[in-house]
Each structure stands twice: as structure tokens, then as C-alpha cells.
Amino acid sequence: MNQKVSVILTSYNKVDYVGRAIESVLNQTFGDFELIIVDDGSSDNSIKVLEKYVSQDDRIRLFSFEENHGIPSAHNYGLQQASGEYCAMIDCDDFWENDKLQKQVDFLDSHAEYGACLGANDYLHLLEFLNS
């Protein structure tokens, strides 16, 4: 059965941040999603962190490149794996508010004339995160 949303997370050498990004997806109030993670040939310990999350949640699928191919290739590969009605993208060093997917799915479901929607950055949270 396909989930409503396929969330694509690409990761490259962000071991200190990728866990927070994953948790922000897993903690969404909207739960009908799959999380597709594409590790783009990380040489740090990112893959160990990613594998830990995969073992804890069956909504996560992990794909790993042996060499770095760059963000566009990793995104495209993730999109090829997607099965959801909608796709959402998150960078490995970003994080989402808990109701982000719910708001965007509600908007897209009630506005068929739109093909996409974007969220705004919350710089207060960004500054708070950078200073922590």
C-alpha cells in the first residue's frame, strides 16, 4: 500500500545533524508517509546513524551510494523510489515543525489547482539551533 507522502532525505557527511532531521520527520502529526533516505557516499559515520533509524521504523527505506554523486543525483534517485501521491524534500541538516506535513497535505488536498507548496524558513529556530 502506498503512503500519501514520500519524504526524500538526502545525506552526505552530516553525522551531527542527520538524526535531528530524521526525528523531525518521524515526529510529524501526519503519519501517512514513507521516508526515503539516500546516503550520497558519506565518508563519516552517517551510515551508522541512518541504519539505527531504519532498524527502528519500518516507514524508512535507506539507499546508499558508494561514491558521492551530488545532490541532484541523490534527489533524483530518491524520487525514482517514491510511491506517494505527494513528495516532500528535506535536507539532512534541516528540521521540520511537527505539523508541517499535515498543513501541506491539507492545503494540497483542498486546492487541486496547485501542484506544489513550500514552507517558509523559521530563522528564530535556526539561530537557536546554531547557537546551541
CSV table of C-alpha atoms in Angstrom, one decimal:
chain,number,residue,atom,x,y,z
A,1,MET,CA,0.0,0.0,0.0
A,2,ASN,CA,1.3,3.4,-0.9
A,3,GLN,CA,1.7,6.2,1.6
A,4,LYS,CA,0.2,9.6,0.9
A,5,VAL,CA,3.6,11.3,1.1
A,6,SER,CA,7.0,10.2,0.1
A,7,VAL,CA,9.6,12.2,2.1
A,8,ILE,CA,13.0,12.3,0.4
A,9,LEU,CA,16.0,13.0,2.6
A,10,THR,CA,19.5,13.1,1.0
A,11,SER,CA,22.5,12.8,3.3
A,12,TYR,CA,26.2,13.5,2.8
A,13,ASN,CA,28.7,13.7,5.7
A,14,LYS,CA,26.3,15.3,8.2
A,15,VAL,CA,26.6,12.8,11.1
A,16,ASP,CA,26.0,15.6,13.7
A,17,TYR,CA,22.7,16.8,12.1
A,18,VAL,CA,21.0,13.9,10.2
A,19,GLY,CA,19.5,12.4,13.3
A,20,ARG,CA,17.6,15.6,14.1
A,21,ALA,CA,16.3,15.8,10.6
A,22,ILE,CA,15.0,12.2,10.7
A,23,GLU,CA,13.4,12.7,14.0
A,24,SER,CA,11.6,15.8,12.8
A,25,VAL,CA,10.1,13.7,10.0
A,26,LEU,CA,9.2,10.8,12.3
A,27,ASN,CA,7.6,13.2,14.8
A,28,GLN,CA,5.1,14.6,12.3
A,29,THR,CA,1.4,14.8,13.3
A,30,PHE,CA,0.7,13.5,9.8
A,31,GLY,CA,1.8,9.9,9.8
A,32,ASP,CA,0.9,8.5,6.4
A,33,PHE,CA,4.4,8.8,4.8
A,34,GLU,CA,7.4,6.9,3.8
A,35,LEU,CA,10.8,8.3,4.5
A,36,ILE,CA,13.3,7.5,1.7
A,37,ILE,CA,16.9,8.3,2.7
A,38,VAL,CA,19.6,8.4,0.1
A,39,ASP,CA,23.1,8.5,1.6
A,40,ASP,CA,25.3,10.1,-1.1
A,41,GLY,CA,28.6,8.3,-0.3
A,42,SER,CA,29.2,9.7,3.1
A,43,SER,CA,32.7,9.1,4.5
A,44,ASP,CA,31.9,9.9,8.1
A,45,ASN,CA,29.7,7.7,10.4
A,46,SER,CA,26.4,8.9,8.9
A,47,ILE,CA,25.5,5.5,7.6
A,48,LYS,CA,25.6,4.0,11.2
A,49,VAL,CA,23.2,6.7,12.4
A,50,LEU,CA,20.9,6.1,9.3
A,51,GLU,CA,20.9,2.3,9.9
A,52,LYS,CA,19.9,2.8,13.5
A,53,TYR,CA,16.8,4.7,12.4
A,54,VAL,CA,16.0,2.2,9.7
A,55,SER,CA,16.0,-0.6,12.3
A,56,GLN,CA,13.6,1.3,14.5
A,57,ASP,CA,10.9,2.4,12.0
A,58,ASP,CA,9.5,0.4,9.0
A,59,ARG,CA,8.5,3.6,7.2
A,60,ILE,CA,12.2,4.3,6.4
A,61,ARG,CA,13.9,2.9,3.4
A,62,LEU,CA,17.7,3.5,3.0
A,63,PHE,CA,19.7,3.6,-0.2
A,64,SER,CA,23.4,4.2,-0.1
A,65,PHE,CA,25.8,5.2,-2.9
A,66,GLU,CA,29.4,4.1,-2.6
A,67,GLU,CA,30.6,7.3,-4.1
A,68,ASN,CA,29.4,10.9,-3.8
A,69,HIS,CA,27.2,11.8,-6.9
A,70,GLY,CA,26.0,15.2,-5.7
A,71,ILE,CA,22.6,16.5,-4.5
A,72,PRO,CA,20.7,16.4,-7.8
A,73,SER,CA,21.6,12.8,-8.5
A,74,ALA,CA,20.7,11.8,-4.9
A,75,HIS,CA,17.4,13.7,-5.1
A,76,ASN,CA,16.5,12.1,-8.5
A,77,TYR,CA,17.3,8.7,-7.2
A,78,GLY,CA,15.1,9.2,-4.2
A,79,LEU,CA,12.2,10.5,-6.4
A,80,GLN,CA,12.5,7.3,-8.5
A,81,GLN,CA,11.9,5.2,-5.4
A,82,ALA,CA,8.9,7.3,-4.3
A,83,SER,CA,5.4,5.9,-4.3
A,84,GLY,CA,3.4,8.6,-2.6
A,85,GLU,CA,0.8,10.8,-4.0
A,86,TYR,CA,2.9,13.8,-2.9
A,87,CYS,CA,6.7,14.2,-2.4
A,88,ALA,CA,8.4,16.3,0.2
A,89,MET,CA,12.1,17.1,0.4
A,90,ILE,CA,14.2,17.7,3.5
A,91,ASP,CA,17.9,18.3,3.7
A,92,CYS,CA,19.9,16.3,6.2
A,93,ASP,CA,20.8,19.4,8.2
A,94,ASP,CA,17.3,20.8,8.4
A,95,PHE,CA,14.4,20.0,10.6
A,96,TRP,CA,10.6,20.4,10.4
A,97,GLU,CA,8.0,21.7,12.8
A,98,ASN,CA,5.7,18.8,13.9
A,99,ASP,CA,2.7,19.9,11.8
A,100,LYS,CA,4.5,20.8,8.5
A,101,LEU,CA,3.3,17.8,6.5
A,102,GLN,CA,-0.3,18.0,7.9
A,103,LYS,CA,-0.6,21.6,6.8
A,104,GLN,CA,0.9,21.0,3.4
A,105,VAL,CA,-1.2,17.9,2.7
A,106,ASP,CA,-4.4,19.7,3.8
A,107,PHE,CA,-3.6,22.6,1.5
A,108,LEU,CA,-2.8,20.4,-1.5
A,109,ASP,CA,-5.9,18.2,-0.9
A,110,SER,CA,-8.2,21.3,-0.8
A,111,HIS,CA,-6.5,23.2,-3.7
A,112,ALA,CA,-6.3,20.9,-6.7
A,113,GLU,CA,-5.3,23.9,-8.8
A,114,TYR,CA,-1.8,23.9,-7.1
A,115,GLY,CA,0.9,21.4,-8.0
A,116,ALA,CA,3.3,22.3,-5.2
A,117,CYS,CA,3.6,24.2,-2.0
A,118,LEU,CA,6.6,25.4,0.0
A,119,GLY,CA,7.2,26.2,3.7
A,120,ALA,CA,8.9,29.3,5.0
A,121,ASN,CA,12.1,29.2,7.0
A,122,ASP,CA,11.9,29.9,10.7
A,123,TYR,CA,15.1,31.9,11.3
A,124,LEU,CA,14.5,32.1,15.0
A,125,HIS,CA,14.6,28.4,15.3
A,126,LEU,CA,17.6,28.3,13.0
A,127,LEU,CA,19.5,30.8,15.1
A,128,GLU,CA,18.5,29.0,18.3
A,129,PHE,CA,19.8,25.7,16.8
A,130,LEU,CA,23.1,27.3,15.5
A,131,ASN,CA,23.7,28.8,18.9
A,132,SER,CA,23.1,25.5,20.8
